[in-house]
C-alpha cells in the first residue's frame, strides 16, 4: 500500500477515493512523488444524474445576478488560498512564480470578470436573443428567440498546462449559466485543479453537486453523457479525434467545444521599422519562455521579410540567451521545467522533426541548468530554429509543445500571409508594424483563419496584453486545426451553455418574456 496521499474525487455532492492503485504525480524538477489520483470504482452514471437532477435545478432557481454573486464568493475563497496554489504549481508544474501566476491569477481574474459580467444580466432566468419579428402581415403573431440554460451538465476534459485557468475559464460561464460542472483535469497536474475544487466545495458556496472533480483515468466519462449535456475538451488533436468519434457526440448529439493544438504565428510586416522588429523579438522570446512554451497560444512560427531574417534571428537569440533555466525555487531562474518526462521527450522528438528542415539559430542546450540535475529535471533551454526555405510542410504542421519556435522568411506580403495560413487555422496570430492601414489590412486578411489577431504597433507597446495571454473579454479558440472551438469573448461564452429556441406567439405572450 502506497504511503503517498491519494486525492479524493468529488461527485454527486460527496467525496470518494478511487479503489485502485492510481497514478502518482511527480515533481518535474526533483523527480519526487507528490500525491496520487485515481477514479477507479466511481459510479459516474449516478454522479452525473445527481448533478442533472439536483444541482442543475438548484442553480437555475437562482437568477444570473445571484449566480454571479456565487462566482464572486468562490473567487474570494480561492484568493485566500493563493499561497497553497503557488506551492502546488511549483512542485507539480515546475513553474517559476511569474508563470504560475499566468495559470493561477489568470484563472481568478477570469472568474472575477464573469462575476462582474453576470451582474449585468440581473434577475433574469433566461436571455433574449435579438428582437421579436413579425411572421406575417398582422403584427399580433411574432417570433422571439430566447436562450435557455441547458438542463444537462458540462463535462470538462482539460489539458495539463492550465490546471487553474483551464478550470475557471470554463466553469465561470457554465455556473453563471446555471449549469453544473464536472471537471476531469489532465492527470500529470491534477493536484491544483483538485485542491481548488476542494476549497470551493468545502466553502459551501454552490448547491451540492454543482462542482465535481474526477481525477485519473477518463474511462467511462463520455459514456455517461446524455443528449442535453455538453462537453468541453482541451488537449491534443489526437485525443480530440478520439472524442469526436465517440457515440456521445456521433450518436447522442452531445454538444462539444474542442480546443486543440495550434501552430500560432507572429508576422512582421514589410517596412515595419526598427521599433516593430524589437517588439516582435521581445514577444517571440517571451512566448517561447513563459511556462517553458507550454501554452496553446504560444508563438511557434515567426515570419519576417526576407531582408530582415538575420536581424530578427540575432534580436530573438540575444533575448533568449539571457534566460536562466532550472529549479523554479531558485530566485535567479526565469524559466522552470517542462511538465513531465514524457513532455520532455515529446519536445526532443518534435525538435528532431523540425531539424530535418531547419537549422538551430539559438541552441537551448547551451543553457546550463541552475540548481537542477540534468539527468532528473525536465528542463530544456529555449531553442530558436530557422530555415531560409519556408516551404517544407513539417515547419507548418508540427506543434512542439515547449520552448521552441521557427523563424521563416517571406517574399511579398501576400506570400507571408499565405504562409501564416498554412497553420490550417490557429488560435492566434500577432502582427507587428507601424502604419494603421497596413496593420488593419493584415488583421482582416488573417481573421477568418484565427480566433484572435493581436496587432502590435509602437503606440501600444506598453499597453498590449500579450500575444499568448487569453483575456476573458476576447474570444479564445480557433478554426480548423485549432479545434473549431469558441470560448470566452465576454458574455458570448454563455451561448455554449444555453439552447436557442424561437417562441412563436401572440405579442402579449412574448411581451412577458
Ligand atoms: P492530451 O494528451 O490530449 O490530454 C488532454 C486531456 O484528455 C487529459 O485530461 C487527458 O487525460 C484526456 N484524455 C486522454 N485520452 C482521452 C480519451 N481517450 N478520452 C477522453 N479523454 C482523454 O493533451 P495534453 O498533453 O494534456 O495537452 C497538450 C495539448 O493540449 C497541446 O497539443 C496543446 O496545444 C493543447 N492545448 C490546447 C489549448 C487550447 O485552448 N486550444 C489549451 C491548452 C492546451 P490524462 O491526462 O489522464 O491522459
XYZ file of C-alpha atoms and ligand atoms in Angstrom:
561
model
C 0.000 0.000 0.000
C 1.481 3.350 -1.072
C 2.077 5.998 1.584
C 1.673 8.797 -0.979
C -1.538 10.734 -0.302
C -4.460 9.730 -2.523
C -6.571 12.758 -3.519
C -10.336 12.267 -3.259
C -12.703 12.855 -6.158
C -15.897 14.835 -5.658
C -19.004 13.557 -7.420
C -22.706 13.576 -6.641
C -22.057 16.024 -3.804
C -19.748 13.581 -1.972
C -16.062 12.767 -1.644
C -14.866 9.413 -2.992
C -11.449 7.810 -3.028
C -10.628 5.705 -6.076
C -10.376 1.983 -5.363
C -7.255 1.301 -7.475
C -3.536 1.965 -7.034
C -3.862 5.195 -9.029
C -1.248 7.339 -10.748
C 1.478 9.167 -8.864
C 2.060 12.823 -9.712
C 5.712 13.862 -9.793
C 7.815 16.976 -9.275
C 9.267 17.527 -12.784
C 12.405 19.214 -11.405
C 13.292 16.943 -8.477
C 11.624 13.772 -9.712
C 9.995 13.211 -6.307
C 6.474 11.746 -5.874
C 3.823 14.222 -4.676
C 0.296 12.801 -4.491
C -1.765 10.083 -6.158
C -5.022 10.294 -8.118
C -7.459 7.543 -9.019
C -11.016 7.295 -10.330
C -11.439 3.517 -10.189
C -14.835 2.412 -8.942
C -16.630 5.762 -9.183
C -20.295 5.467 -10.148
C -20.156 8.039 -12.930
C -23.723 7.485 -14.133
C -25.128 8.093 -10.631
C -22.884 11.101 -10.038
C -23.830 12.679 -13.355
C -27.527 12.000 -12.690
C -27.229 13.753 -9.320
C -25.726 16.819 -10.997
C -28.540 16.940 -13.581
C -31.389 16.217 -11.181
C -30.353 18.172 -8.090
C -27.515 20.653 -8.712
C -28.845 21.911 -12.074
C -32.359 22.804 -10.815
C -30.886 24.414 -7.667
C -28.560 26.578 -9.771
C -31.303 27.516 -12.228
C -33.651 28.527 -9.396
C -31.237 31.439 -8.932
C -31.042 34.437 -11.251
C -27.953 35.349 -13.263
C -27.104 38.070 -10.730
C -27.420 35.629 -7.811
C -25.168 33.120 -9.545
C -22.723 35.957 -10.309
C -22.574 36.552 -6.528
C -21.629 32.915 -6.016
C -18.798 33.291 -8.552
C -17.531 36.336 -6.673
C -17.609 34.399 -3.388
C -15.739 31.479 -4.986
C -13.089 33.925 -6.238
C -12.673 35.262 -2.687
C -12.235 31.773 -1.257
C -9.652 30.921 -3.903
C -7.864 34.207 -3.291
C -7.490 33.319 0.391
C -5.676 30.058 -0.513
C -3.420 31.550 -3.198
C -0.158 30.669 -1.422
C -1.109 26.981 -1.358
C -1.787 27.076 -5.089
C 1.597 28.620 -5.825
C 3.291 25.894 -3.761
C 1.420 23.181 -5.670
C 2.281 24.766 -9.035
C 5.986 24.992 -8.153
C 6.043 21.353 -7.090
C 3.798 19.802 -9.722
C 4.205 22.033 -12.799
C 7.809 23.125 -12.167
C 6.930 26.736 -12.969
C 8.571 29.935 -11.712
C 6.317 32.341 -9.810
C 5.522 34.546 -12.818
C 4.497 31.512 -14.847
C 2.379 30.065 -12.032
C 0.631 33.457 -11.954
C -0.425 33.093 -15.595
C -2.381 29.999 -14.576
C -3.489 30.819 -11.014
C -4.123 34.566 -11.174
C -5.303 34.204 -14.781
C -7.956 31.780 -13.513
C -9.012 34.058 -10.648
C -9.163 37.097 -12.926
C -11.363 35.236 -15.387
C -13.681 34.039 -12.623
C -13.955 37.570 -11.208
C -14.593 39.008 -14.658
C -17.577 36.665 -15.136
C -18.838 37.560 -11.663
C -18.971 41.200 -12.830
C -20.383 40.407 -16.269
C -23.084 38.273 -14.657
C -24.320 41.193 -12.584
C -25.230 42.990 -15.797
C -27.748 40.226 -16.614
C -29.760 40.990 -13.482
C -32.605 38.975 -12.002
C -33.500 37.092 -15.178
C -33.712 33.281 -15.636
C -33.331 33.176 -19.395
C -31.957 35.560 -22.016
C -33.484 37.180 -25.076
C -31.714 36.786 -28.395
C -32.498 39.783 -30.578
C -35.860 41.486 -31.060
C -39.216 39.886 -31.802
C -40.101 39.811 -35.516
C -43.425 39.664 -37.289
C -44.195 36.390 -39.079
C -46.983 37.682 -41.304
C -48.884 40.803 -42.214
C -50.650 41.005 -38.867
C -48.262 42.188 -36.115
C -50.128 40.171 -33.481
C -48.261 36.915 -34.223
C -44.476 37.176 -33.846
C -41.303 35.201 -33.226
C -38.899 35.891 -30.389
C -35.649 33.932 -29.996
C -34.663 33.103 -26.434
C -31.652 31.441 -24.815
C -32.466 28.931 -22.044
C -29.838 27.335 -19.785
C -29.387 23.681 -20.733
C -30.729 21.082 -18.299
C -27.722 18.787 -18.569
C -24.243 19.078 -17.113
C -20.973 20.382 -18.518
C -18.085 17.918 -18.627
C -14.648 19.493 -18.980
C -11.711 17.349 -20.051
C -8.682 19.570 -19.625
C -5.029 19.769 -20.671
C -2.055 19.608 -18.293
C -0.742 23.103 -18.896
C -3.516 25.148 -17.240
C -4.862 23.275 -14.191
C -6.312 26.527 -12.754
C -7.159 28.791 -15.678
C -8.408 25.815 -17.717
C -10.897 25.056 -14.966
C -12.185 28.565 -14.248
C -12.324 29.896 -17.806
C -14.848 27.118 -18.468
C -16.542 26.807 -15.078
C -17.268 30.542 -14.711
C -19.548 30.843 -17.775
C -21.087 27.394 -17.121
C -22.013 28.096 -13.484
C -23.156 31.610 -14.376
C -25.459 29.987 -16.927
C -26.876 27.658 -14.247
C -25.148 24.509 -15.488
C -23.376 22.078 -13.095
C -19.776 21.210 -13.870
C -17.710 18.019 -13.793
C -14.010 18.616 -14.438
C -11.525 15.922 -15.348
C -8.066 17.504 -15.188
C -5.075 16.064 -17.047
C -3.503 13.511 -14.748
C 0.026 14.991 -14.726
C -1.089 18.223 -12.996
C -4.468 17.256 -11.499
C -3.456 18.323 -7.983
C -4.067 22.063 -8.392
C -7.487 21.575 -10.007
C -8.480 19.089 -7.300
C -7.360 21.441 -4.496
C -9.215 24.424 -5.936
C -12.421 22.427 -6.315
C -11.980 21.070 -2.787
C -11.577 24.572 -1.332
C -14.652 25.909 -3.134
C -16.774 22.841 -2.315
C -15.755 22.958 1.354
C -16.764 26.628 1.484
C -20.330 25.516 0.674
C -20.913 28.240 -1.900
C -22.629 26.366 -4.712
C -25.526 23.887 -4.361
C -24.299 20.324 -3.601
C -23.051 18.562 -6.732
C -22.718 21.774 -8.783
C -18.927 21.433 -8.937
C -17.405 17.966 -9.264
C -13.887 16.744 -9.959
C -12.824 13.356 -11.255
C -9.061 12.767 -11.234
C -7.308 9.949 -13.027
C -8.491 7.891 -15.956
C -11.008 9.354 -18.403
C -12.543 5.884 -18.901
C -16.332 5.951 -18.870
C -16.764 9.735 -18.696
C -18.054 10.146 -22.246
C -20.215 7.027 -21.923
C -22.025 8.738 -19.041
C -23.053 11.773 -21.140
C -26.673 12.127 -22.269
C -28.115 14.328 -25.054
C -28.609 17.559 -23.076
C -25.083 17.542 -21.632
C -22.190 19.478 -23.143
C -18.538 18.528 -23.408
C -15.669 20.971 -23.498
C -12.339 19.380 -24.354
C -8.889 20.953 -24.341
C -5.907 18.909 -25.395
C -4.121 17.362 -28.319
C -5.557 16.926 -31.803
C -5.127 13.149 -31.456
C -7.313 12.889 -28.356
C -9.776 15.334 -29.927
C -10.111 12.913 -32.850
C -10.922 10.012 -30.495
C -13.506 12.140 -28.674
C -15.184 13.314 -31.885
C -15.790 9.718 -32.899
C -17.311 8.732 -29.532
C -21.004 7.755 -29.587
C -21.865 10.573 -27.163
C -21.026 13.090 -29.909
C -21.574 10.985 -33.021
C -24.893 9.428 -31.982
C -26.285 11.243 -28.951
C -25.570 14.762 -30.305
C -23.836 15.931 -27.146
C -22.749 19.478 -27.937
C -18.981 19.819 -27.870
C -16.364 22.517 -27.871
C -12.872 21.446 -28.838
C -9.697 23.429 -28.213
C -6.829 21.520 -29.763
C -3.247 22.236 -30.716
C -2.302 25.196 -32.833
C 0.816 26.298 -34.721
C 0.452 30.030 -33.981
C 2.335 32.751 -35.826
C 3.964 36.141 -35.434
C 4.248 38.247 -38.594
C 6.475 41.285 -39.063
C 5.044 43.483 -41.819
C 7.237 44.892 -44.628
C 8.530 48.398 -43.784
C 7.576 47.818 -40.149
C 10.564 49.742 -38.806
C 13.122 49.004 -36.095
C 10.762 49.529 -33.177
C 8.324 46.944 -34.513
C 11.171 44.492 -35.092
C 12.203 44.916 -31.453
C 8.637 44.403 -30.310
C 8.442 41.192 -32.326
C 11.742 39.902 -30.894
C 10.601 40.685 -27.346
C 7.247 38.990 -27.794
C 8.692 35.897 -29.500
C 11.272 35.429 -26.729
C 8.568 35.914 -24.087
C 6.180 33.470 -25.742
C 8.906 30.840 -26.110
C 9.883 31.020 -22.448
C 6.669 31.715 -20.450
C 5.626 28.350 -18.968
C 8.511 26.839 -20.977
C 6.467 27.393 -24.123
C 3.689 25.106 -22.843
C 0.887 27.458 -23.855
C -1.561 26.520 -26.585
C -1.345 30.130 -27.773
C 2.473 30.373 -27.831
C 4.210 31.621 -30.967
C 5.572 28.642 -32.914
C 6.297 30.224 -36.338
C 7.849 33.659 -36.851
C 7.577 35.268 -40.292
C 9.775 38.207 -41.290
C 10.582 39.892 -44.619
C 13.452 38.085 -46.320
C 15.864 41.015 -45.884
C 15.310 41.059 -42.099
C 15.875 37.349 -41.438
C 19.405 37.757 -39.998
C 18.497 40.758 -37.871
C 15.447 39.033 -36.453
C 17.478 35.893 -35.708
C 20.035 37.948 -33.791
C 17.471 40.027 -31.908
C 15.467 36.991 -30.735
C 18.583 34.947 -29.902
C 20.069 37.802 -27.850
C 16.952 37.849 -25.681
C 16.818 34.067 -25.329
C 20.468 33.966 -24.262
C 19.524 35.890 -21.102
C 17.036 33.230 -19.972
C 18.201 31.330 -16.901
C 16.724 27.834 -16.786
C 16.381 25.406 -13.912
C 14.845 24.926 -10.485
C 11.947 27.405 -10.057
C 12.739 27.631 -6.321
C 15.980 29.479 -7.158
C 15.252 33.227 -7.439
C 17.684 33.685 -10.323
C 15.779 31.232 -12.509
C 13.433 32.730 -15.144
C 12.221 29.516 -16.796
C 11.365 26.286 -14.971
C 10.639 22.821 -16.266
C 8.508 21.044 -18.798
C 5.687 19.321 -17.004
C 6.865 15.710 -17.199
C 9.453 13.341 -18.585
C 7.093 12.336 -21.397
C 6.639 16.012 -22.401
C 10.414 16.469 -22.261
C 10.822 13.523 -24.622
C 7.988 14.723 -26.884
C 9.688 18.130 -27.215
C 13.015 16.489 -28.104
C 11.252 14.379 -30.730
C 9.495 17.451 -32.149
C 12.778 19.351 -32.297
C 14.385 16.488 -34.214
C 11.463 16.518 -36.653
C 11.764 20.265 -37.286
C 15.531 19.973 -37.613
C 15.102 17.796 -40.697
C 14.218 21.092 -42.440
C 15.567 23.838 -40.154
C 18.846 24.879 -38.584
C 19.464 25.780 -34.957
C 19.821 29.576 -34.569
C 19.889 29.584 -30.771
C 20.652 26.304 -29.042
C 18.749 25.677 -25.793
C 21.299 23.044 -24.805
C 23.816 25.867 -24.212
C 21.849 26.919 -21.134
C 23.433 25.259 -18.104
C 20.694 24.324 -15.637
C 20.619 26.292 -12.379
C 20.117 24.192 -9.256
C 18.814 21.215 -11.200
C 20.213 17.827 -12.152
C 20.034 17.441 -15.952
C 19.611 13.692 -15.512
C 16.419 14.214 -13.478
C 14.960 17.675 -14.176
C 12.660 18.015 -17.200
C 14.264 21.384 -18.018
C 15.212 22.487 -21.504
C 16.640 25.823 -22.665
C 14.756 27.817 -25.321
C 15.681 26.858 -28.895
C 15.174 29.054 -31.940
C 15.225 27.241 -35.256
C 15.251 28.850 -38.680
C 15.009 27.959 -42.330
C 15.692 30.158 -45.357
C 13.151 27.996 -47.188
C 9.692 28.458 -45.633
C 8.162 25.824 -47.931
C 8.502 22.435 -46.162
C 5.215 21.214 -44.695
C 6.784 19.945 -41.472
C 7.565 23.540 -40.450
C 3.878 24.473 -40.552
C 2.389 21.201 -39.308
C 4.482 20.442 -36.230
C 3.436 21.797 -32.849
C 6.376 21.357 -30.471
C 4.770 22.000 -27.085
C 7.820 23.552 -25.442
C 10.303 26.466 -25.669
C 10.772 26.174 -29.421
C 9.937 28.446 -32.369
C 10.989 28.574 -36.014
C 11.990 31.732 -37.899
C 10.921 31.811 -41.543
C 11.376 34.462 -44.268
C 8.775 35.612 -46.790
C 8.945 37.494 -50.121
C 5.810 39.565 -50.774
C 3.282 40.332 -48.031
C 0.716 38.162 -49.838
C 3.166 35.260 -49.606
C 3.729 35.990 -45.916
C 0.001 35.921 -45.193
C -0.347 32.659 -47.139
C 2.436 31.128 -45.065
C 0.677 32.118 -41.829
C -2.464 30.369 -43.097
C -0.512 27.154 -43.650
C -1.069 26.564 -39.925
C -4.534 25.406 -41.118
C -6.386 27.517 -38.577
C -4.813 28.800 -35.350
C -5.794 30.257 -32.013
C -3.862 33.479 -32.504
C -1.573 35.360 -34.863
C 0.233 38.543 -33.922
C 1.099 41.211 -36.460
C 3.844 43.821 -35.927
C 4.105 47.078 -37.845
C 3.649 50.819 -37.759
C 1.105 52.049 -40.308
C -2.523 51.627 -39.187
C -3.761 50.849 -42.731
C -1.215 48.079 -43.260
C -1.937 46.570 -39.821
C -5.703 46.680 -40.381
C -5.343 45.046 -43.801
C -3.242 42.197 -42.394
C -5.626 41.675 -39.446
C -8.640 41.438 -41.747
C -6.789 39.058 -44.018
C -5.985 36.677 -41.146
C -9.259 36.971 -39.215
C -11.114 34.069 -40.852
C -8.339 31.587 -40.042
C -7.671 32.778 -36.476
C -9.766 33.083 -33.337
C -7.776 36.169 -32.390
C -5.466 38.559 -34.234
C -3.202 40.505 -31.872
C -1.947 43.676 -33.549
C 1.127 45.351 -32.061
C 2.392 48.788 -33.058
C 4.821 51.023 -31.142
C 1.966 53.158 -29.731
C 0.587 50.145 -27.803
C 3.991 48.699 -26.870
C 3.406 49.249 -23.156
C -0.367 48.671 -23.260
C -0.977 45.480 -25.173
C -1.948 42.362 -23.229
C 0.474 39.932 -24.893
C 0.228 37.580 -27.872
C -0.405 34.498 -25.772
C -2.439 35.912 -22.886
C -6.070 34.939 -23.178
C -8.247 37.770 -21.915
C -11.806 36.872 -20.845
C -13.150 39.819 -22.853
C -11.816 38.351 -26.136
C -12.602 35.160 -27.971
C -10.419 32.106 -27.341
C -10.488 29.260 -29.830
C -9.687 28.838 -33.452
C -10.920 27.204 -36.642
C -9.569 24.113 -38.392
C -6.569 22.536 -36.746
C -7.121 24.592 -33.559
C -10.245 22.502 -32.974
C -13.005 24.780 -34.220
C -13.958 25.873 -30.700
C -15.010 29.183 -29.197
C -14.615 30.121 -25.536
C -14.734 33.351 -23.543
C -15.375 36.551 -25.518
C -17.266 38.074 -22.573
C -20.911 37.051 -22.397
C -20.615 35.234 -25.743
C -19.264 32.291 -23.703
C -22.711 31.736 -22.202
C -24.067 30.685 -25.604
C -22.461 27.222 -25.296
C -24.406 26.565 -22.080
C -27.752 27.782 -23.411
C -30.124 26.432 -26.026
C -31.538 28.889 -28.576
C -35.219 28.490 -29.264
C -37.793 30.523 -31.192
C -41.058 31.213 -29.367
C -43.836 31.965 -31.873
C -46.830 33.518 -30.171
C -49.187 36.454 -29.830
C -47.455 39.734 -28.948
C -48.838 39.830 -25.336
C -47.361 36.372 -24.689
C -43.964 37.489 -25.989
C -44.102 40.761 -24.083
C -43.720 38.885 -20.782
C -40.559 37.057 -21.787
P -3.970 15.245 -24.191
O -2.976 14.188 -24.007
O -4.814 15.205 -25.416
O -4.886 15.207 -22.885
C -5.918 16.134 -22.687
C -6.950 15.560 -21.744
O -7.629 14.481 -22.373
C -6.366 14.990 -20.458
O -7.231 15.305 -19.403
C -6.338 13.502 -20.726
O -6.352 12.737 -19.552
C -7.617 13.337 -21.509
N -7.695 12.141 -22.331
C -6.678 11.390 -22.835
N -7.192 10.386 -23.578
C -8.530 10.501 -23.538
C -9.618 9.760 -24.106
N -9.407 8.693 -24.872
N -10.873 10.154 -23.848
C -11.104 11.237 -23.082
N -10.127 11.981 -22.528
C -8.856 11.619 -22.754
O -3.336 16.701 -24.159
P -2.281 17.278 -23.120
O -0.997 16.600 -23.424
O -2.802 17.264 -21.734
O -2.235 18.808 -23.535
C -1.369 19.327 -24.507
C -2.111 19.678 -25.751
O -3.239 20.496 -25.433
C -1.283 20.512 -26.713
O -1.389 19.960 -28.003
C -1.909 21.893 -26.664
O -1.805 22.627 -27.866
C -3.314 21.607 -26.331
N -3.905 22.742 -25.628
C -4.826 23.494 -26.262
C -5.408 24.563 -25.614
C -6.449 25.405 -26.278
O -7.101 26.189 -25.584
N -6.639 25.319 -27.575
C -5.048 24.855 -24.288
C -4.096 24.071 -23.674
C -3.533 23.010 -24.354
P -4.988 12.116 -18.964
O -4.106 13.261 -18.623
O -5.441 11.367 -17.775
O -4.408 11.266 -20.045
